[in-house]
mmCIF file with all atom_site columns, C-alpha atoms in Angstrom:
data_model
loop_
_atom_site.group_PDB
_atom_site.id
_atom_site.type_symbol
_atom_site.label_atom_id
_atom_site.label_alt_id
_atom_site.label_comp_id
_atom_site.label_asym_id
_atom_site.label_entity_id
_atom_site.label_seq_id
_atom_site.pdbx_PDB_ins_code
_atom_site.Cartn_x
_atom_site.Cartn_y
_atom_site.Cartn_z
_atom_site.occupancy
_atom_site.B_iso_or_equiv
_atom_site.pdbx_formal_charge
_atom_site.auth_seq_id
_atom_site.auth_comp_id
_atom_site.auth_asym_id
_atom_site.auth_atom_id
_atom_site.pdbx_PDB_model_num
ATOM 1   C CA . MET P 1 1   ? 0.956   3.938   -9.629  1.00 88.00 ? 30  MET P CA 1
ATOM 2   C CA . ARG P 1 2   ? -1.499  3.192   -12.350 1.00 94.00 ? 31  ARG P CA 1
ATOM 3   C CA . MET P 1 3   ? -4.676  5.343   -12.726 1.00 96.00 ? 32  MET P CA 1
ATOM 4   C CA . LEU P 1 4   ? -7.889  5.217   -14.846 1.00 98.00 ? 33  LEU P CA 1
ATOM 5   C CA . LEU P 1 5   ? -9.184  8.769   -15.869 1.00 98.00 ? 34  LEU P CA 1
ATOM 6   C CA . VAL P 1 6   ? -12.656 8.733   -17.007 1.00 98.00 ? 35  VAL P CA 1
ATOM 7   C CA . GLU P 1 7   ? -13.776 11.981  -18.580 1.00 96.00 ? 36  GLU P CA 1
ATOM 8   C CA . ASP P 1 8   ? -15.826 12.586  -21.728 1.00 95.00 ? 37  ASP P CA 1
ATOM 9   C CA . ASP P 1 9   ? -14.488 16.168  -22.265 1.00 95.00 ? 38  ASP P CA 1
ATOM 10  C CA . VAL P 1 10  ? -11.572 15.473  -24.708 1.00 96.00 ? 39  VAL P CA 1
ATOM 11  C CA . LEU P 1 11  ? -9.681  18.730  -23.981 1.00 96.00 ? 40  LEU P CA 1
ATOM 12  C CA . LEU P 1 12  ? -10.075 18.277  -20.105 1.00 95.00 ? 41  LEU P CA 1
ATOM 13  C CA . ARG P 1 13  ? -9.146  14.629  -20.258 1.00 97.00 ? 42  ARG P CA 1
ATOM 14  C CA . ASP P 1 14  ? -6.053  15.162  -22.435 1.00 97.00 ? 43  ASP P CA 1
ATOM 15  C CA . SER P 1 15  ? -4.732  17.964  -20.156 1.00 97.00 ? 44  SER P CA 1
ATOM 16  C CA . LEU P 1 16  ? -5.419  16.128  -17.125 1.00 97.00 ? 45  LEU P CA 1
ATOM 17  C CA . ARG P 1 17  ? -3.659  12.849  -18.543 1.00 97.00 ? 46  ARG P CA 1
ATOM 18  C CA . LEU P 1 18  ? -0.481  14.927  -19.114 1.00 97.00 ? 47  LEU P CA 1
ATOM 19  C CA . ALA P 1 19  ? -0.623  16.734  -15.728 1.00 96.00 ? 48  ALA P CA 1
ATOM 20  C CA . LEU P 1 20  ? -1.064  13.541  -13.946 1.00 96.00 ? 49  LEU P CA 1
ATOM 21  C CA . GLN P 1 21  ? 1.783   11.863  -15.900 1.00 95.00 ? 50  GLN P CA 1
ATOM 22  C CA . ALA P 1 22  ? 3.944   14.803  -14.879 1.00 92.00 ? 51  ALA P CA 1
ATOM 23  C CA . VAL P 1 23  ? 3.418   14.212  -11.249 1.00 92.00 ? 52  VAL P CA 1
ATOM 24  C CA . GLY P 1 24  ? 4.187   10.447  -11.521 1.00 91.00 ? 53  GLY P CA 1
ATOM 25  C CA . TYR P 1 25  ? 1.224   8.444   -12.442 1.00 95.00 ? 54  TYR P CA 1
ATOM 26  C CA . ALA P 1 26  ? 0.805   5.901   -15.335 1.00 94.00 ? 55  ALA P CA 1
ATOM 27  C CA . VAL P 1 27  ? -2.557  6.929   -16.818 1.00 97.00 ? 56  VAL P CA 1
ATOM 28  C CA . ASP P 1 28  ? -5.191  5.176   -18.800 1.00 97.00 ? 57  ASP P CA 1
ATOM 29  C CA . THR P 1 29  ? -8.074  7.132   -20.249 1.00 97.00 ? 58  THR P CA 1
ATOM 30  C CA . CYS P 1 30  ? -11.592 6.698   -21.555 1.00 97.00 ? 59  CYS P CA 1
ATOM 31  C CA . GLY P 1 31  ? -14.566 8.810   -22.213 1.00 97.00 ? 60  GLY P CA 1
ATOM 32  C CA . ASP P 1 32  ? -17.675 6.694   -21.799 1.00 97.00 ? 61  ASP P CA 1
ATOM 33  C CA . GLY P 1 33  ? -19.235 4.631   -19.069 1.00 97.00 ? 62  GLY P CA 1
ATOM 34  C CA . VAL P 1 34  ? -19.297 1.389   -20.838 1.00 98.00 ? 63  VAL P CA 1
ATOM 35  C CA . GLU P 1 35  ? -15.643 1.262   -21.564 1.00 98.00 ? 64  GLU P CA 1
ATOM 36  C CA . ALA P 1 36  ? -14.865 2.565   -18.038 1.00 98.00 ? 65  ALA P CA 1
ATOM 37  C CA . ALA P 1 37  ? -16.922 -0.436  -16.452 1.00 97.00 ? 66  ALA P CA 1
ATOM 38  C CA . HIS P 1 38  ? -14.778 -2.951  -18.568 1.00 97.00 ? 67  HIS P CA 1
ATOM 39  C CA . LEU P 1 39  ? -11.508 -1.381  -17.800 1.00 97.00 ? 68  LEU P CA 1
ATOM 40  C CA . GLY P 1 40  ? -12.115 -1.112  -13.983 1.00 97.00 ? 69  GLY P CA 1
ATOM 41  C CA . GLU P 1 41  ? -13.027 -4.803  -14.101 1.00 96.00 ? 70  GLU P CA 1
ATOM 42  C CA . VAL P 1 42  ? -10.092 -6.111  -15.977 1.00 95.00 ? 71  VAL P CA 1
ATOM 43  C CA . GLU P 1 43  ? -7.144  -3.845  -15.179 1.00 94.00 ? 72  GLU P CA 1
ATOM 44  C CA . PRO P 1 44  ? -5.196  -3.540  -11.764 1.00 92.00 ? 73  PRO P CA 1
ATOM 45  C CA . TYR P 1 45  ? -5.667  0.138   -11.216 1.00 95.00 ? 74  TYR P CA 1
ATOM 46  C CA . ASP P 1 46  ? -4.529  1.842   -7.833  1.00 94.00 ? 75  ASP P CA 1
ATOM 47  C CA . LEU P 1 47  ? -6.811  4.862   -8.398  1.00 96.00 ? 76  LEU P CA 1
ATOM 48  C CA . VAL P 1 48  ? -9.763  5.897   -10.423 1.00 97.00 ? 77  VAL P CA 1
ATOM 49  C CA . VAL P 1 49  ? -10.790 9.682   -11.310 1.00 97.00 ? 78  VAL P CA 1
ATOM 50  C CA . LEU P 1 50  ? -14.333 9.230   -12.590 1.00 96.00 ? 79  LEU P CA 1
ATOM 51  C CA . ASP P 1 51  ? -16.535 11.854  -13.957 1.00 94.00 ? 80  ASP P CA 1
ATOM 52  C CA . LEU P 1 52  ? -20.282 11.341  -13.290 1.00 90.00 ? 81  LEU P CA 1
ATOM 53  C CA . GLY P 1 53  ? -21.827 12.905  -16.530 1.00 89.00 ? 82  GLY P CA 1
ATOM 54  C CA . LEU P 1 54  ? -20.571 10.121  -18.918 1.00 94.00 ? 83  LEU P CA 1
ATOM 55  C CA . PRO P 1 55  ? -22.268 8.872   -22.256 1.00 96.00 ? 84  PRO P CA 1
ATOM 56  C CA . LEU P 1 56  ? -23.694 5.399   -22.639 1.00 96.00 ? 85  LEU P CA 1
ATOM 57  C CA . ARG P 1 57  ? -23.586 4.775   -18.838 1.00 96.00 ? 86  ARG P CA 1
ATOM 58  C CA . SER P 1 58  ? -23.598 7.156   -16.039 1.00 93.00 ? 87  SER P CA 1
ATOM 59  C CA . GLY P 1 59  ? -20.608 7.272   -13.712 1.00 93.00 ? 88  GLY P CA 1
ATOM 60  C CA . LEU P 1 60  ? -22.748 6.580   -10.619 1.00 93.00 ? 89  LEU P CA 1
ATOM 61  C CA . ASP P 1 61  ? -23.948 3.433   -12.421 1.00 95.00 ? 90  ASP P CA 1
ATOM 62  C CA . VAL P 1 62  ? -20.321 2.403   -13.182 1.00 96.00 ? 91  VAL P CA 1
ATOM 63  C CA . LEU P 1 63  ? -19.240 2.957   -9.582  1.00 96.00 ? 92  LEU P CA 1
ATOM 64  C CA . ARG P 1 64  ? -22.252 0.941   -8.144  1.00 96.00 ? 93  ARG P CA 1
ATOM 65  C CA . GLY P 1 65  ? -21.450 -1.888  -10.723 1.00 96.00 ? 94  GLY P CA 1
ATOM 66  C CA . TRP P 1 66  ? -17.771 -1.909  -9.564  1.00 96.00 ? 95  TRP P CA 1
ATOM 67  C CA . ARG P 1 67  ? -18.682 -2.147  -5.848  1.00 95.00 ? 96  ARG P CA 1
ATOM 68  C CA . ALA P 1 68  ? -21.231 -4.850  -6.452  1.00 95.00 ? 97  ALA P CA 1
ATOM 69  C CA . ARG P 1 69  ? -18.513 -6.888  -8.073  1.00 95.00 ? 98  ARG P CA 1
ATOM 70  C CA . GLY P 1 70  ? -16.212 -6.509  -5.171  1.00 94.00 ? 99  GLY P CA 1
ATOM 71  C CA . ILE P 1 71  ? -14.005 -3.942  -6.813  1.00 95.00 ? 100 ILE P CA 1
ATOM 72  C CA . THR P 1 72  ? -12.522 -1.678  -4.041  1.00 93.00 ? 101 THR P CA 1
ATOM 73  C CA . VAL P 1 73  ? -10.159 0.446   -6.039  1.00 95.00 ? 102 VAL P CA 1
ATOM 74  C CA . PRO P 1 74  ? -10.283 4.066   -4.583  1.00 95.00 ? 103 PRO P CA 1
ATOM 75  C CA . VAL P 1 75  ? -12.523 6.301   -6.632  1.00 96.00 ? 104 VAL P CA 1
ATOM 76  C CA . LEU P 1 76  ? -12.355 9.995   -6.697  1.00 96.00 ? 105 LEU P CA 1
ATOM 77  C CA . VAL P 1 77  ? -15.473 11.455  -8.360  1.00 94.00 ? 106 VAL P CA 1
ATOM 78  C CA . LEU P 1 78  ? -15.307 14.507  -10.512 1.00 90.00 ? 107 LEU P CA 1
ATOM 79  C CA . THR P 1 79  ? -18.563 16.352  -11.249 1.00 83.00 ? 108 THR P CA 1
ATOM 80  C CA . ALA P 1 80  ? -19.847 19.785  -12.190 1.00 80.00 ? 109 ALA P CA 1
ATOM 81  C CA . ARG P 1 81  ? -23.055 18.971  -10.196 1.00 69.00 ? 110 ARG P CA 1
ATOM 82  C CA . ASP P 1 82  ? -23.118 21.002  -6.937  1.00 66.00 ? 111 ASP P CA 1
ATOM 83  C CA . ALA P 1 83  ? -26.099 19.942  -4.820  1.00 67.00 ? 112 ALA P CA 1
ATOM 84  C CA . TRP P 1 84  ? -25.272 18.335  -1.665  1.00 68.00 ? 113 TRP P CA 1
ATOM 85  C CA . TYR P 1 85  ? -27.739 15.331  -2.169  1.00 74.00 ? 114 TYR P CA 1
ATOM 86  C CA . GLU P 1 86  ? -25.854 14.463  -5.422  1.00 76.00 ? 115 GLU P CA 1
ATOM 87  C CA . ARG P 1 87  ? -22.676 14.301  -3.280  1.00 78.00 ? 116 ARG P CA 1
ATOM 88  C CA . VAL P 1 88  ? -24.363 12.092  -0.953  1.00 83.00 ? 117 VAL P CA 1
ATOM 89  C CA . ASP P 1 89  ? -25.452 9.865   -3.969  1.00 84.00 ? 118 ASP P CA 1
ATOM 90  C CA . GLY P 1 90  ? -21.946 9.569   -4.854  1.00 84.00 ? 119 GLY P CA 1
ATOM 91  C CA . PHE P 1 91  ? -20.558 8.552   -1.482  1.00 87.00 ? 120 PHE P CA 1
ATOM 92  C CA . GLN P 1 92  ? -23.512 6.115   -1.000  1.00 89.00 ? 121 GLN P CA 1
ATOM 93  C CA . ALA P 1 93  ? -22.485 4.496   -4.466  1.00 90.00 ? 122 ALA P CA 1
ATOM 94  C CA . GLY P 1 94  ? -19.010 3.904   -3.186  1.00 92.00 ? 123 GLY P CA 1
ATOM 95  C CA . ALA P 1 95  ? -17.018 7.120   -3.878  1.00 93.00 ? 124 ALA P CA 1
ATOM 96  C CA . ASP P 1 96  ? -13.909 7.662   -1.671  1.00 94.00 ? 125 ASP P CA 1
ATOM 97  C CA . ASP P 1 97  ? -13.629 11.425  -2.398  1.00 93.00 ? 126 ASP P CA 1
ATOM 98  C CA . TYR P 1 98  ? -15.421 13.990  -4.243  1.00 90.00 ? 127 TYR P CA 1
ATOM 99  C CA . LEU P 1 99  ? -14.076 17.093  -6.199  1.00 91.00 ? 128 LEU P CA 1
ATOM 100 C CA . GLY P 1 100 ? -16.393 19.611  -7.899  1.00 88.00 ? 129 GLY P CA 1
ATOM 101 C CA . LYS P 1 101 ? -15.740 21.388  -11.180 1.00 88.00 ? 130 LYS P CA 1
ATOM 102 C CA . PRO P 1 102 ? -13.975 23.708  -11.821 1.00 89.00 ? 131 PRO P CA 1
ATOM 103 C CA . PHE P 1 103 ? -11.107 22.833  -9.836  1.00 91.00 ? 132 PHE P CA 1
ATOM 104 C CA . HIS P 1 104 ? -7.304  23.436  -9.250  1.00 93.00 ? 133 HIS P CA 1
ATOM 105 C CA . PHE P 1 105 ? -5.076  20.590  -10.490 1.00 96.00 ? 134 PHE P CA 1
ATOM 106 C CA . GLU P 1 106 ? -2.934  20.916  -7.256  1.00 94.00 ? 135 GLU P CA 1
ATOM 107 C CA . GLU P 1 107 ? -5.988  20.091  -5.167  1.00 95.00 ? 136 GLU P CA 1
ATOM 108 C CA . LEU P 1 108 ? -6.755  17.088  -7.385  1.00 96.00 ? 137 LEU P CA 1
ATOM 109 C CA . ALA P 1 109 ? -3.129  15.915  -7.076  1.00 94.00 ? 138 ALA P CA 1
ATOM 110 C CA . ALA P 1 110 ? -3.144  16.417  -3.219  1.00 92.00 ? 139 ALA P CA 1
ATOM 111 C CA . ARG P 1 111 ? -6.329  14.342  -2.771  1.00 94.00 ? 140 ARG P CA 1
ATOM 112 C CA . LEU P 1 112 ? -5.322  11.611  -4.895  1.00 95.00 ? 141 LEU P CA 1
ATOM 113 C CA . ALA P 1 113 ? -1.823  11.334  -3.074  1.00 91.00 ? 142 ALA P CA 1
ATOM 114 C CA . ALA P 1 114 ? -3.733  11.383  0.279   1.00 91.00 ? 143 ALA P CA 1
ATOM 115 C CA . LEU P 1 115 ? -6.359  8.747   -1.064  1.00 92.00 ? 144 LEU P CA 1
ATOM 116 C CA . ALA P 1 116 ? -3.579  6.397   -2.213  1.00 89.00 ? 145 ALA P CA 1
ATOM 117 C CA . LYS P 1 117 ? -1.933  6.521   1.229   1.00 86.00 ? 146 LYS P CA 1
ATOM 118 C CA . ARG P 1 118 ? -5.213  5.992   3.067   1.00 86.00 ? 147 ARG P CA 1
ATOM 119 C CA . SER P 1 119 ? -5.975  3.015   0.857   1.00 80.00 ? 148 SER P CA 1
ATOM 120 C CA . ARG P 1 120 ? -2.977  1.309   1.915   1.00 75.00 ? 149 ARG P CA 1
ATOM 121 C CA . GLY P 1 121 ? -3.352  2.246   5.698   1.00 71.00 ? 150 GLY P CA 1
ATOM 122 C CA . HIS P 1 122 ? -0.847  5.026   5.712   1.00 67.00 ? 151 HIS P CA 1
ATOM 123 C CA . ALA P 1 123 ? -1.500  8.540   7.339   1.00 60.00 ? 152 ALA P CA 1
ATOM 124 C CA . PRO P 1 124 ? -1.601  11.175  4.681   1.00 63.00 ? 153 PRO P CA 1
ATOM 125 C CA . VAL P 1 125 ? 1.883   12.343  5.396   1.00 70.00 ? 154 VAL P CA 1
ATOM 126 C CA . ALA P 1 126 ? 5.206   11.689  3.282   1.00 79.00 ? 155 ALA P CA 1
ATOM 127 C CA . LEU P 1 127 ? 6.135   8.158   2.674   1.00 86.00 ? 156 LEU P CA 1
ATOM 128 C CA . SER P 1 128 ? 9.315   7.072   4.370   1.00 86.00 ? 157 SER P CA 1
ATOM 129 C CA . VAL P 1 129 ? 11.590  3.991   5.020   1.00 86.00 ? 158 VAL P CA 1
ATOM 130 C CA . GLU P 1 130 ? 14.889  3.444   6.496   1.00 85.00 ? 159 GLU P CA 1
ATOM 131 C CA . GLY P 1 131 ? 15.813  7.197   6.583   1.00 89.00 ? 160 GLY P CA 1
ATOM 132 C CA . TRP P 1 132 ? 14.440  7.874   3.135   1.00 92.00 ? 161 TRP P CA 1
ATOM 133 C CA . GLN P 1 133 ? 11.556  10.067  2.546   1.00 92.00 ? 162 GLN P CA 1
ATOM 134 C CA . LEU P 1 134 ? 9.636   10.314  -0.792  1.00 93.00 ? 163 LEU P CA 1
ATOM 135 C CA . ASP P 1 135 ? 9.302   13.887  -2.054  1.00 92.00 ? 164 ASP P CA 1
ATOM 136 C CA . GLU P 1 136 ? 6.320   13.472  -4.314  1.00 88.00 ? 165 GLU P CA 1
ATOM 137 C CA . ALA P 1 137 ? 6.190   17.086  -5.426  1.00 84.00 ? 166 ALA P CA 1
ATOM 138 C CA . ARG P 1 138 ? 9.900   16.960  -6.798  1.00 89.00 ? 167 ARG P CA 1
ATOM 139 C CA . GLN P 1 139 ? 9.899   13.289  -7.431  1.00 91.00 ? 168 GLN P CA 1
ATOM 140 C CA . ARG P 1 140 ? 13.017  12.567  -5.567  1.00 93.00 ? 169 ARG P CA 1
ATOM 141 C CA . ALA P 1 141 ? 14.009  10.814  -2.353  1.00 95.00 ? 170 ALA P CA 1
ATOM 142 C CA . CYS P 1 142 ? 15.555  12.680  0.517   1.00 94.00 ? 171 CYS P CA 1
ATOM 143 C CA . HIS P 1 143 ? 17.589  11.142  3.346   1.00 93.00 ? 172 HIS P CA 1
ATOM 144 C CA . ARG P 1 144 ? 17.545  12.506  6.832   1.00 91.00 ? 173 ARG P CA 1
ATOM 145 C CA . ASP P 1 145 ? 21.358  13.039  6.638   1.00 93.00 ? 174 ASP P CA 1
ATOM 146 C CA . GLY P 1 146 ? 20.688  15.714  4.008   1.00 92.00 ? 175 GLY P CA 1
ATOM 147 C CA . ARG P 1 147 ? 21.331  13.553  0.685   1.00 92.00 ? 176 ARG P CA 1
ATOM 148 C CA . ALA P 1 148 ? 18.699  14.299  -2.028  1.00 94.00 ? 177 ALA P CA 1
ATOM 149 C CA . VAL P 1 149 ? 18.417  11.688  -5.000  1.00 94.00 ? 178 VAL P CA 1
ATOM 150 C CA . THR P 1 150 ? 16.635  12.575  -8.270  1.00 94.00 ? 179 THR P CA 1
ATOM 151 C CA . LEU P 1 151 ? 14.492  9.824   -9.602  1.00 95.00 ? 180 LEU P CA 1
ATOM 152 C CA . THR P 1 152 ? 13.334  9.095   -13.061 1.00 94.00 ? 181 THR P CA 1
ATOM 153 C CA . ALA P 1 153 ? 9.608   8.818   -13.730 1.00 91.00 ? 182 ALA P CA 1
ATOM 154 C CA . ILE P 1 154 ? 9.673   4.984   -13.535 1.00 92.00 ? 183 ILE P CA 1
ATOM 155 C CA . GLU P 1 155 ? 12.101  4.989   -10.593 1.00 95.00 ? 184 GLU P CA 1
ATOM 156 C CA . PHE P 1 156 ? 9.696   7.402   -8.758  1.00 94.00 ? 185 PHE P CA 1
ATOM 157 C CA . ARG P 1 157 ? 6.610   5.245   -9.465  1.00 93.00 ? 186 ARG P CA 1
ATOM 158 C CA . MET P 1 158 ? 8.427   2.039   -8.405  1.00 94.00 ? 187 MET P CA 1
ATOM 159 C CA . LEU P 1 159 ? 9.724   3.441   -5.188  1.00 95.00 ? 188 LEU P CA 1
ATOM 160 C CA . ARG P 1 160 ? 6.289   4.839   -4.342  1.00 93.00 ? 189 ARG P CA 1
ATOM 161 C CA . CYS P 1 161 ? 4.829   1.523   -5.165  1.00 93.00 ? 190 CYS P CA 1
ATOM 162 C CA . PHE P 1 162 ? 7.241   -0.263  -2.756  1.00 94.00 ? 191 PHE P CA 1
ATOM 163 C CA . MET P 1 163 ? 6.689   2.373   0.029   1.00 92.00 ? 192 MET P CA 1
ATOM 164 C CA . LEU P 1 164 ? 2.938   1.988   -0.046  1.00 90.00 ? 193 LEU P CA 1
ATOM 165 C CA . ARG P 1 165 ? 3.499   -1.815  0.512   1.00 90.00 ? 194 ARG P CA 1
ATOM 166 C CA . PRO P 1 166 ? 6.443   -2.190  2.699   1.00 89.00 ? 195 PRO P CA 1
ATOM 167 C CA . GLY P 1 167 ? 7.196   -5.854  3.643   1.00 90.00 ? 196 GLY P CA 1
ATOM 168 C CA . GLU P 1 168 ? 5.092   -7.334  0.787   1.00 93.00 ? 197 GLU P CA 1
ATOM 169 C CA . VAL P 1 169 ? 6.501   -9.303  -1.914  1.00 95.00 ? 198 VAL P CA 1
ATOM 170 C CA . LEU P 1 170 ? 5.662   -7.654  -5.242  1.00 95.00 ? 199 LEU P CA 1
ATOM 171 C CA . SER P 1 171 ? 6.107   -9.870  -8.182  1.00 94.00 ? 200 SER P CA 1
ATOM 172 C CA . LYS P 1 172 ? 7.468   -8.597  -11.667 1.00 93.00 ? 201 LYS P CA 1
ATOM 173 C CA . SER P 1 173 ? 3.974   -8.921  -13.226 1.00 91.00 ? 202 SER P CA 1
ATOM 174 C CA . TYR P 1 174 ? 2.344   -6.892  -10.389 1.00 91.00 ? 203 TYR P CA 1
ATOM 175 C CA . LEU P 1 175 ? 4.990   -4.147  -10.857 1.00 93.00 ? 204 LEU P CA 1
ATOM 176 C CA . ILE P 1 176 ? 4.417   -3.930  -14.512 1.00 91.00 ? 205 ILE P CA 1
ATOM 177 C CA . GLY P 1 177 ? 0.669   -3.822  -14.180 1.00 89.00 ? 206 GLY P CA 1
ATOM 178 C CA . HIS P 1 178 ? 1.086   -0.971  -11.704 1.00 90.00 ? 207 HIS P CA 1
ATOM 179 C CA . LEU P 1 179 ? 3.759   1.102   -13.250 1.00 90.00 ? 208 LEU P CA 1
ATOM 180 C CA . TYR P 1 180 ? 2.905   1.348   -16.992 1.00 88.00 ? 209 TYR P CA 1
ATOM 181 C CA . ASP P 1 181 ? -0.192  2.317   -18.626 1.00 86.00 ? 210 ASP P CA 1
ATOM 182 C CA . ALA P 1 182 ? -1.951  0.112   -21.287 1.00 81.00 ? 211 ALA P CA 1
ATOM 183 C CA . SER P 1 183 ? 0.140   1.770   -24.230 1.00 77.00 ? 212 SER P CA 1
ATOM 184 C CA . HIS P 1 184 ? 3.305   0.098   -22.963 1.00 78.00 ? 213 HIS P CA 1
ATOM 185 C CA . ASP P 1 185 ? 4.336   -3.413  -23.571 1.00 74.00 ? 214 ASP P CA 1
ATOM 186 C CA . ALA P 1 186 ? 6.957   -3.695  -20.870 1.00 73.00 ? 215 ALA P CA 1
ATOM 187 C CA . ASP P 1 187 ? 9.142   -6.690  -20.495 1.00 75.00 ? 216 ASP P CA 1
ATOM 188 C CA . SER P 1 188 ? 9.798   -8.373  -17.155 1.00 76.00 ? 217 SER P CA 1
ATOM 189 C CA . ASN P 1 189 ? 13.554  -7.815  -17.534 1.00 84.00 ? 218 ASN P CA 1
ATOM 190 C CA . VAL P 1 190 ? 12.765  -4.075  -17.288 1.00 90.00 ? 219 VAL P CA 1
ATOM 191 C CA . ILE P 1 191 ? 11.641  -4.416  -13.806 1.00 92.00 ? 220 ILE P CA 1
ATOM 192 C CA . GLU P 1 192 ? 14.982  -5.934  -12.707 1.00 93.00 ? 221 GLU P CA 1
ATOM 193 C CA . VAL P 1 193 ? 16.796  -3.034  -14.430 1.00 94.00 ? 222 VAL P CA 1
ATOM 194 C CA . PHE P 1 194 ? 14.759  -0.401  -12.468 1.00 94.00 ? 223 PHE P CA 1
ATOM 195 C CA . VAL P 1 195 ? 15.070  -2.359  -9.187  1.00 95.00 ? 224 VAL P CA 1
ATOM 196 C CA . ASN P 1 196 ? 18.903  -2.173  -9.451  1.00 95.00 ? 225 ASN P CA 1
ATOM 197 C CA . ARG P 1 197 ? 18.886  1.430   -10.351 1.00 95.00 ? 226 ARG P CA 1
ATOM 198 C CA . LEU P 1 198 ? 17.003  2.110   -6.995  1.00 96.00 ? 227 LEU P CA 1
ATOM 199 C CA . ARG P 1 199 ? 19.407  -0.034  -5.186  1.00 95.00 ? 228 ARG P CA 1
ATOM 200 C CA . ARG P 1 200 ? 22.323  1.849   -6.572  1.00 95.00 ? 229 ARG P CA 1
ATOM 201 C CA . LYS P 1 201 ? 20.827  5.102   -5.627  1.00 94.00 ? 230 LYS P CA 1
ATOM 202 C CA . LEU P 1 202 ? 19.290  4.235   -2.183  1.00 94.00 ? 231 LEU P CA 1
ATOM 203 C CA . GLY P 1 203 ? 21.312  1.337   -1.010  1.00 92.00 ? 232 GLY P CA 1
ATOM 204 C CA . SER P 1 204 ? 21.600  -2.387  -2.088  1.00 90.00 ? 233 SER P CA 1
ATOM 205 C CA . GLU P 1 205 ? 20.030  -3.573  1.091   1.00 90.00 ? 234 GLU P CA 1
ATOM 206 C CA . LEU P 1 206 ? 16.784  -1.581  0.745   1.00 92.00 ? 235 LEU P CA 1
ATOM 207 C CA . ILE P 1 207 ? 15.037  -3.829  -1.785  1.00 95.00 ? 236 ILE P CA 1
ATOM 208 C CA . ALA P 1 208 ? 15.479  -7.585  -1.492  1.00 94.00 ? 237 ALA P CA 1
ATOM 209 C CA . THR P 1 209 ? 14.925  -10.281 -4.048  1.00 94.00 ? 238 THR P CA 1
ATOM 210 C CA . ARG P 1 210 ? 12.673  -13.203 -3.395  1.00 92.00 ? 239 ARG P CA 1
ATOM 211 C CA . ARG P 1 211 ? 13.701  -15.924 -5.759  1.00 91.00 ? 240 ARG P CA 1
ATOM 212 C CA . GLY P 1 212 ? 10.901  -17.165 -7.972  1.00 90.00 ? 241 GLY P CA 1
ATOM 213 C CA . GLN P 1 213 ? 8.419   -14.428 -6.220  1.00 93.00 ? 242 GLN P CA 1
ATOM 214 C CA . GLY P 1 214 ? 9.547   -10.898 -6.885  1.00 94.00 ? 243 GLY P CA 1
ATOM 215 C CA . TYR P 1 215 ? 10.968  -8.036  -4.651  1.00 96.00 ? 244 TYR P CA 1
ATOM 216 C CA . VAL P 1 216 ? 10.201  -6.679  -1.269  1.00 95.00 ? 245 VAL P CA 1
ATOM 217 C CA . LEU P 1 217 ? 10.985  -3.411  0.413   1.00 93.00 ? 246 LEU P CA 1
ATOM 218 C CA . VAL P 1 218 ? 12.916  -4.454  3.576   1.00 83.00 ? 247 VAL P CA 1
ATOM 219 C CA . GLN P 1 219 ? 11.735  -3.310  6.952   1.00 68.00 ? 248 GLN P CA 1
ATOM 220 C CA . PRO P 1 220 ? 13.964  -3.895  9.988   1.00 56.00 ? 249 PRO P CA 1
ATOM 221 C CA . ALA P 1 221 ? 12.600  -6.424  12.790  1.00 49.00 ? 250 ALA P CA 1
ATOM 222 C CA . GLY P 1 222 ? 10.299  -4.633  15.130  1.00 44.00 ? 251 GLY P CA 1
ATOM 223 C CA . ARG P 1 223 ? 8.880   -2.125  12.775  1.00 43.00 ? 252 ARG P CA 1
#
């Protein structure tokens, strides 16, 4: 999944970026409200972590602008502000979740994982399909028969992307936009490579090709 992290504290931003990448996110970062507003309008993010105390344009103003333009990306607000009415302001502006500073990274990661699932209509439990369950903490897939398959970073992001959208056809361009951050210039052929790797690890029938359209995580009839 691809995420935008907006935080003006350089040390915190860099440490969070590394920690979020380690748990399977492709992360773009910025440190002011003007750039954040622009990136949120032009890039296909799955999640946003947004600090409120930003230079040039406040986080609340950025969030209100996105919502006014119909941008529905899930947003978790980070702030050092503690007053209850400031939290109300954040939710009224369109925030989906709220986390005060200081915080433990494990809580941030858990909230983001739950937010991603809720945004796609899933209960905040482990993602699963056809006997396979995604172990997000260890970045592996576990089968109900006891098998456990270790996934590379991109394989993990791709499988999570498919599991969040079972039955939906995902184009190569969509997958590139949601698996890689802005610093990567991925070729569409790379997507086919990683799809084939997942098929070898989890079963050739799990991900079907739709010629001229993309790929789909297959669900048995009646589910």
